[in-house]
PDB file of C-alpha atoms in Angstrom:
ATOM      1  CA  UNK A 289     119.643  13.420  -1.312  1.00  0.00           C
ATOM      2  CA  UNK A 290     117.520  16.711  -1.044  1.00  0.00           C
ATOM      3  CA  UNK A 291     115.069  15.163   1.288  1.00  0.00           C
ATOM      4  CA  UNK A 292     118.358  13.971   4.089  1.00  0.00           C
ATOM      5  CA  UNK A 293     119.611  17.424   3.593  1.00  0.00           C
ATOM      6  CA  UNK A 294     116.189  18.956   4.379  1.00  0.00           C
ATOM      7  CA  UNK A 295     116.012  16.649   7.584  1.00  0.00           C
ATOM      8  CA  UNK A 296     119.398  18.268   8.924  1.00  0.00           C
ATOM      9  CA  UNK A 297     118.050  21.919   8.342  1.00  0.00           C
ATOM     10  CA  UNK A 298     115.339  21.236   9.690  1.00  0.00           C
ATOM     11  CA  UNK A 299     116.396  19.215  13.342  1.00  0.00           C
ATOM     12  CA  UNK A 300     119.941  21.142  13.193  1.00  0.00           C
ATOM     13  CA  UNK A 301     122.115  18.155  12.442  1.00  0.00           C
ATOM     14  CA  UNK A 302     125.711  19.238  11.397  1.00  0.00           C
ATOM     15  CA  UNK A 303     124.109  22.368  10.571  1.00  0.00           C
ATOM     16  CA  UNK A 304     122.706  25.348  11.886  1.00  0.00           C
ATOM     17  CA  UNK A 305     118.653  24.168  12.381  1.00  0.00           C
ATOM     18  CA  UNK A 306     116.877  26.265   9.858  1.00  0.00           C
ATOM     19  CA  UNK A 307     113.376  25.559   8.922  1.00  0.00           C
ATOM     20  CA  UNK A 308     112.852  27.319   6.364  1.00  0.00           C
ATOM     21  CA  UNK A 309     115.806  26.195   4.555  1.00  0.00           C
ATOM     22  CA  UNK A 310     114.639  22.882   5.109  1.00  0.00           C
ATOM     23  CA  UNK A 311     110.819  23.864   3.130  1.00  0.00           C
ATOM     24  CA  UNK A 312     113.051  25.462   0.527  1.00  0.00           C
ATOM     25  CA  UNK A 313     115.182  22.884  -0.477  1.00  0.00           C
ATOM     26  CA  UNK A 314     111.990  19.852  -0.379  1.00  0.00           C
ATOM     27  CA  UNK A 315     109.916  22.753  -2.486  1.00  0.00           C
ATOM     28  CA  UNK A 316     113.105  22.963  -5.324  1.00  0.00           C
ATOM     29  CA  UNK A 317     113.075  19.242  -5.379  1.00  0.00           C
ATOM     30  CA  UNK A 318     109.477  19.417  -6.119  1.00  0.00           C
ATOM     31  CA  UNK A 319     109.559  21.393  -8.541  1.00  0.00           C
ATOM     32  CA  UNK A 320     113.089  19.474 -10.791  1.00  0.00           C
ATOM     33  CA  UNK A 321     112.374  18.234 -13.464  1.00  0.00           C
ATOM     34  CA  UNK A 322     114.233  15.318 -13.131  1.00  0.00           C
ATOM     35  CA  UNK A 323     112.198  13.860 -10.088  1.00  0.00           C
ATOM     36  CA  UNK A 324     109.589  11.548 -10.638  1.00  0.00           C
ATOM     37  CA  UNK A 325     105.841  12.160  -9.684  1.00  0.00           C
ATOM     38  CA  UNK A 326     106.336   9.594  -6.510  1.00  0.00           C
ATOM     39  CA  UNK A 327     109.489  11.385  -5.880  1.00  0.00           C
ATOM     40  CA  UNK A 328     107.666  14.761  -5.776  1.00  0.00           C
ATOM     41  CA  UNK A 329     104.984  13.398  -4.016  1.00  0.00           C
ATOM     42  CA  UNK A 330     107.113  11.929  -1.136  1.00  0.00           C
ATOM     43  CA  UNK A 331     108.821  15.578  -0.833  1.00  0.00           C
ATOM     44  CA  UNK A 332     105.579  17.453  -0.926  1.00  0.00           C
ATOM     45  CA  UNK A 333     104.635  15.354   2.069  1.00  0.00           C
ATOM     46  CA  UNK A 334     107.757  15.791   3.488  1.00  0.00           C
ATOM     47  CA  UNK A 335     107.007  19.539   3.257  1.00  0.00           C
ATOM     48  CA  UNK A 336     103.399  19.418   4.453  1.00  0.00           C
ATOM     49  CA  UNK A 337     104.921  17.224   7.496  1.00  0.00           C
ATOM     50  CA  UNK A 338     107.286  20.073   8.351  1.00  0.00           C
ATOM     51  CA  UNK A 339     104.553  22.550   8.154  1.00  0.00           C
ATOM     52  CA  UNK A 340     102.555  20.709  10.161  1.00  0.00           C
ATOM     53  CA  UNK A 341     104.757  19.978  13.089  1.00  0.00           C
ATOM     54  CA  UNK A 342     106.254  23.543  13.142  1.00  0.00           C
ATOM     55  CA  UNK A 343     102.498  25.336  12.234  1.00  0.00           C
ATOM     56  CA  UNK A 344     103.941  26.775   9.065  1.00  0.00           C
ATOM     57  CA  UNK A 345     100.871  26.850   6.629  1.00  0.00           C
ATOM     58  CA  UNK A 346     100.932  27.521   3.554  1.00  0.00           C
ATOM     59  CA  UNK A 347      98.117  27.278   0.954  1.00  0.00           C
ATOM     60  CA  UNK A 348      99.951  26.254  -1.694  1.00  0.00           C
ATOM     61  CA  UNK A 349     100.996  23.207  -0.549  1.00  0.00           C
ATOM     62  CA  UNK A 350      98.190  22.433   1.700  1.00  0.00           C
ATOM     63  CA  UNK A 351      95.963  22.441  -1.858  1.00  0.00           C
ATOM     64  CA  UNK A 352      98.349  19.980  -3.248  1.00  0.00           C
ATOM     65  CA  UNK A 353      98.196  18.064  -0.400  1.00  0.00           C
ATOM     66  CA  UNK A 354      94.383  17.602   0.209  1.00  0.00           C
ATOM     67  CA  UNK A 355      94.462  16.925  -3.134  1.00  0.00           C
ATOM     68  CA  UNK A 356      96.863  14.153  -3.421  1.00  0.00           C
ATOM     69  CA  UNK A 357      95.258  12.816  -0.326  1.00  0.00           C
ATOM     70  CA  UNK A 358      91.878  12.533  -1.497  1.00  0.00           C
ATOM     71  CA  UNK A 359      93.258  11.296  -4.529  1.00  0.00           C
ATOM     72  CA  UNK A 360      94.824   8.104  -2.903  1.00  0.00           C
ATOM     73  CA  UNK A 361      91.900   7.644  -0.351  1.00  0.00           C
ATOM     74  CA  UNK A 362      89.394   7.584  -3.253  1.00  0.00           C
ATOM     75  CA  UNK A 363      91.142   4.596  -4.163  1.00  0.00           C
ATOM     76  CA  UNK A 364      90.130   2.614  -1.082  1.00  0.00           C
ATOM     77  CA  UNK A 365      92.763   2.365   1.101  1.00  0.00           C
ATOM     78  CA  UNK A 366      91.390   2.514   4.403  1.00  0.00           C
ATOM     79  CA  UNK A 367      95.113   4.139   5.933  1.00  0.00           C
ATOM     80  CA  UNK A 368      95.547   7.048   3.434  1.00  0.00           C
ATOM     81  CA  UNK A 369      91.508   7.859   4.552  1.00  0.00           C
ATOM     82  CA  UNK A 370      92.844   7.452   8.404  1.00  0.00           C
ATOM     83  CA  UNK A 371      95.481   9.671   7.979  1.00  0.00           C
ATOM     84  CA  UNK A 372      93.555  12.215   5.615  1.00  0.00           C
ATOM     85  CA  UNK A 373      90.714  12.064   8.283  1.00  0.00           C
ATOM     86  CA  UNK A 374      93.602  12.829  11.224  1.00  0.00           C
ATOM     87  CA  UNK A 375      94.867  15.785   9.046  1.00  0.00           C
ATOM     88  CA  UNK A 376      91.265  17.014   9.045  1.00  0.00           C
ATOM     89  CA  UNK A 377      90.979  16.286  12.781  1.00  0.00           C
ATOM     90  CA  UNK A 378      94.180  18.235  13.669  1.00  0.00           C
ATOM     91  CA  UNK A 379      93.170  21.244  15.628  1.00  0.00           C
ATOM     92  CA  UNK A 380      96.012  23.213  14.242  1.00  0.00           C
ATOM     93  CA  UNK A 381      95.529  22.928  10.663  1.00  0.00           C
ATOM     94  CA  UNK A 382      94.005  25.746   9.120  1.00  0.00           C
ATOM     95  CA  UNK A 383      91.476  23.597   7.164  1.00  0.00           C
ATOM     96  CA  UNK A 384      90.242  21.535  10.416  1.00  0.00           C
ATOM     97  CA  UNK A 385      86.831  19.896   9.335  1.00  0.00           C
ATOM     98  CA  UNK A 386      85.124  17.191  11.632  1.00  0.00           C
ATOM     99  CA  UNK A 387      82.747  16.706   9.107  1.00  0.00           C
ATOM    100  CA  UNK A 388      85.061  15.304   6.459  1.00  0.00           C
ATOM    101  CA  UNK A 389      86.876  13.621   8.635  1.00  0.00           C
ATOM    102  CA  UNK A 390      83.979  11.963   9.608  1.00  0.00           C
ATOM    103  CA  UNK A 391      83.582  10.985   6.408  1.00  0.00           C
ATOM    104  CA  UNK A 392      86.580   9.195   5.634  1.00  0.00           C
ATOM    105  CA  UNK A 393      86.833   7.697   8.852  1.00  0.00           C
ATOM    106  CA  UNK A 394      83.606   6.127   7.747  1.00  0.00           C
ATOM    107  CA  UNK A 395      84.532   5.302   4.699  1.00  0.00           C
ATOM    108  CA  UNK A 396      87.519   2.721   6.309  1.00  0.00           C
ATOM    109  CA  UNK A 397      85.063   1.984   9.854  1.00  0.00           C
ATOM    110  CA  UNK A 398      84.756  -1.645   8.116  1.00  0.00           C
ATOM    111  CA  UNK A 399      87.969  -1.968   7.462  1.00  0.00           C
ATOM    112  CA  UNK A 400      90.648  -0.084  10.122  1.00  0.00           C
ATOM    113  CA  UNK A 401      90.445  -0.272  14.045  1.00  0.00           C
ATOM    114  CA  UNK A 402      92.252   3.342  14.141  1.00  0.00           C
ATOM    115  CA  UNK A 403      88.855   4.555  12.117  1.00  0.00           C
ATOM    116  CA  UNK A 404      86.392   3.136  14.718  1.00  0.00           C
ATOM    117  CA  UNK A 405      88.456   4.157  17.866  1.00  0.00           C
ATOM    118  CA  UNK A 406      88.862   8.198  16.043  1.00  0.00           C
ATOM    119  CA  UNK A 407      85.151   7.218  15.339  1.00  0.00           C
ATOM    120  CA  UNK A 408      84.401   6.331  18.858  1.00  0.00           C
ATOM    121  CA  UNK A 409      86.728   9.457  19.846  1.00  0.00           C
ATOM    122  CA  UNK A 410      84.979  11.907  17.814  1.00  0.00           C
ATOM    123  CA  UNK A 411      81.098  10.539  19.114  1.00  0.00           C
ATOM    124  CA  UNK A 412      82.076  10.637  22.330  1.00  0.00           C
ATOM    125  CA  UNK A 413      83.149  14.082  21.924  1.00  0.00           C
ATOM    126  CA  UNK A 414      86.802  14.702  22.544  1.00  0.00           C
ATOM    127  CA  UNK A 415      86.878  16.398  19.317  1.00  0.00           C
ATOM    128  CA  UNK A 416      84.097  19.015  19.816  1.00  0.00           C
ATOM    129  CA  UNK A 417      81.035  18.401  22.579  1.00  0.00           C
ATOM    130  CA  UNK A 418      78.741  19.393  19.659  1.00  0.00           C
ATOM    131  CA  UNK A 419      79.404  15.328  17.816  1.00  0.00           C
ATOM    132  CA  UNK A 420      78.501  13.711  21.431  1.00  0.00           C
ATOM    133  CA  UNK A 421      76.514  11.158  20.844  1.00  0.00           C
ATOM    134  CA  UNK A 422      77.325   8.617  23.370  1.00  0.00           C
ATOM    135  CA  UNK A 423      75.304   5.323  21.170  1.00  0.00           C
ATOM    136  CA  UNK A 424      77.702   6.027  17.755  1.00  0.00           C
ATOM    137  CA  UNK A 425      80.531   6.498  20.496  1.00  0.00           C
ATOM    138  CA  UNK A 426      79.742   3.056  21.619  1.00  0.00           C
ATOM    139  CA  UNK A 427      78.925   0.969  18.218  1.00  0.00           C
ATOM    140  CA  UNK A 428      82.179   2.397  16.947  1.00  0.00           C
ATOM    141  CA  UNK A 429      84.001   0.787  20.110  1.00  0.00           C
ATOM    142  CA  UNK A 430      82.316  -2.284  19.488  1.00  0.00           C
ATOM    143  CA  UNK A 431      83.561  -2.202  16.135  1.00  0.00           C
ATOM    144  CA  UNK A 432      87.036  -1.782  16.874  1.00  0.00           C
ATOM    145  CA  UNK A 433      87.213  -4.616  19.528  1.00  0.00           C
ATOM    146  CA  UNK A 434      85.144  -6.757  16.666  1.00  0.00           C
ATOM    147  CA  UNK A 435      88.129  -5.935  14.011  1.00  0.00           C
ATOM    148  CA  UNK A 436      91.063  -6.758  16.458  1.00  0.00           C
ATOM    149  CA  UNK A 437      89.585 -10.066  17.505  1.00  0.00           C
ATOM    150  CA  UNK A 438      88.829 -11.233  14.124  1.00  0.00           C
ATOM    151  CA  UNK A 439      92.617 -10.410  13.060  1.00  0.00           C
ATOM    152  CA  UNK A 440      94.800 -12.771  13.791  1.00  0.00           C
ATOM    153  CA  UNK A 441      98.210 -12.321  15.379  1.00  0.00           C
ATOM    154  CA  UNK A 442     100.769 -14.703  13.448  1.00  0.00           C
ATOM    155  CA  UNK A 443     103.950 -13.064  14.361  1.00  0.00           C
ATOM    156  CA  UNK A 444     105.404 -10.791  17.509  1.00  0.00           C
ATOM    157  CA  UNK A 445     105.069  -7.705  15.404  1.00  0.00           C
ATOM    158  CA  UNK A 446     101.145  -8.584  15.014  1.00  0.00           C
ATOM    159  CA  UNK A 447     100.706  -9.344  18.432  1.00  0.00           C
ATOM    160  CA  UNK A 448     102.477  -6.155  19.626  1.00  0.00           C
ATOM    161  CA  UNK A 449     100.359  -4.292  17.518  1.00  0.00           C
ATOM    162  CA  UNK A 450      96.851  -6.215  18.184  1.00  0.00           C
ATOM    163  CA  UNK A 451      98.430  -5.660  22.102  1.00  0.00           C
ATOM    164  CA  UNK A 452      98.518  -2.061  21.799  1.00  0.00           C
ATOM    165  CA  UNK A 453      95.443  -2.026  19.947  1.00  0.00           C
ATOM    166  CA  UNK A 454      93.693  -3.899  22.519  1.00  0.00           C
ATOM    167  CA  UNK A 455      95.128  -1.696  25.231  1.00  0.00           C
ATOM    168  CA  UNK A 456      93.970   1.370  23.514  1.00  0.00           C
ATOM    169  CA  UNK A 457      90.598  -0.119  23.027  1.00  0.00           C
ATOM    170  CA  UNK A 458      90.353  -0.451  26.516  1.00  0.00           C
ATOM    171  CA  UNK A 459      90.969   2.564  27.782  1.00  0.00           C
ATOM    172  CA  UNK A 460      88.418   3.834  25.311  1.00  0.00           C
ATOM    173  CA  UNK A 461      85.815   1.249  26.701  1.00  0.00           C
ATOM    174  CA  UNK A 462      87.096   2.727  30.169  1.00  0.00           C
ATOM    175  CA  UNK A 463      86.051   6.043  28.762  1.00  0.00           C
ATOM    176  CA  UNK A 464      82.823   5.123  27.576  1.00  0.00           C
ATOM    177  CA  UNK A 465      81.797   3.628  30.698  1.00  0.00           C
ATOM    178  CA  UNK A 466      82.685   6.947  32.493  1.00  0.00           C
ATOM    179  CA  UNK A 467      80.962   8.544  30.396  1.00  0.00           C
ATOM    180  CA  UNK A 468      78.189   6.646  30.838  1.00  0.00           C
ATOM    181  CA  UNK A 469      78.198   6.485  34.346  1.00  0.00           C
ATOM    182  CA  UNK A 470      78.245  10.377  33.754  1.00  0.00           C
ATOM    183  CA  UNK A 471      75.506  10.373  31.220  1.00  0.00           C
ATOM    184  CA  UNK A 472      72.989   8.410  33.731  1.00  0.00           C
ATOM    185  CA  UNK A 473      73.165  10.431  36.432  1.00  0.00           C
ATOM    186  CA  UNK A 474      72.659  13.106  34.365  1.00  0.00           C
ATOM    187  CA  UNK A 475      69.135  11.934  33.399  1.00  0.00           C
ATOM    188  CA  UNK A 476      68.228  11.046  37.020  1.00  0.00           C
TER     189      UNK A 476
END
């Protein structure tokens, strides 16, 4: 399996670690003929993952990416906008864009807690100062806690999740009311 092989270049298992060798080989399965298009698809992600966690850029396949991307976040699912919103909000990719991760984290706010709290995040501005606005900070924090108490936890898995959900909420709410606290004395 190309994309097993590419994961030993690339971390140095029973091999030498070799990145590159690692692109090479996802980039040939890519382009077989004999893959499928999901097949491709997963190794052109595979790549852009690489690239991403090593800050190898490379046009080519960051085009195919966004596009692909876009492509499955038009469709409506409110995780493939999360994650093409956190691509966008990565500092270190070349094509870092607040503004359109803003809006596809908007596009999933009524949908995905992760959306609201990057939301929340972004407004309160961790991101850049320039997006501070503490009252969209704050609505998208509400939001969040209003998604995770309306979902219900049926299972351990759920209720780990909604747990570290909540926790994360709270230290967000924790943030806000620093920031807050900051904000009003401030204005006095």
């Amino acid at each position: 399996n190309i994309g097993s092989l590419a994961y030993a270049y690339e971390e140095g298992v029973g091999t030498e670690k070799n990145i590159k060798m690692s692109i090479d080989l996802l980039k040939y399965g890519m382009n077989h003929k004999s893959n499928s298009s999901n097949k491709k698809d997963d190794l052109l992600f595979q790549v852009f993952e690489i690239q991403l966690k090593h800050n190898l850029f490379t046009d080519d396949i960051i085009s195919k990416v966004l596009l692909r991307m876009e492509g499955l976040a038009n469709s409506g699912n409110s995780e493939r906008q999360v994650e093409l919103a956190t691509i966008y909000l990565n500092k270190d990719f070349p094509k870092n864009d607040i503004e359109r991760a803003i809006f596809w984290l908007e596009k999933a706010a009524n949908k995905n807690i992760e959306a609201n709290v990057l939301l929340s995040g972004v407004y309160m501005g961790f991101d850049s100062p320039s997006y501070f606005d503490f009252n969209r900070g704050a609505s998208y924090n509400l939001k969040a806690v209003e998604l995770l108490d309306s979902q219900s936890a049926d299972d351990y898995e759920s209720y780990k999740y909604n747990l570290d959900g909540q926790v994360y909420i709270y230290q967000a709410a924790a943030y806000f009311y620093q920031a807050k606290g900051m904000n009003e004395l401030s204005e006095s």
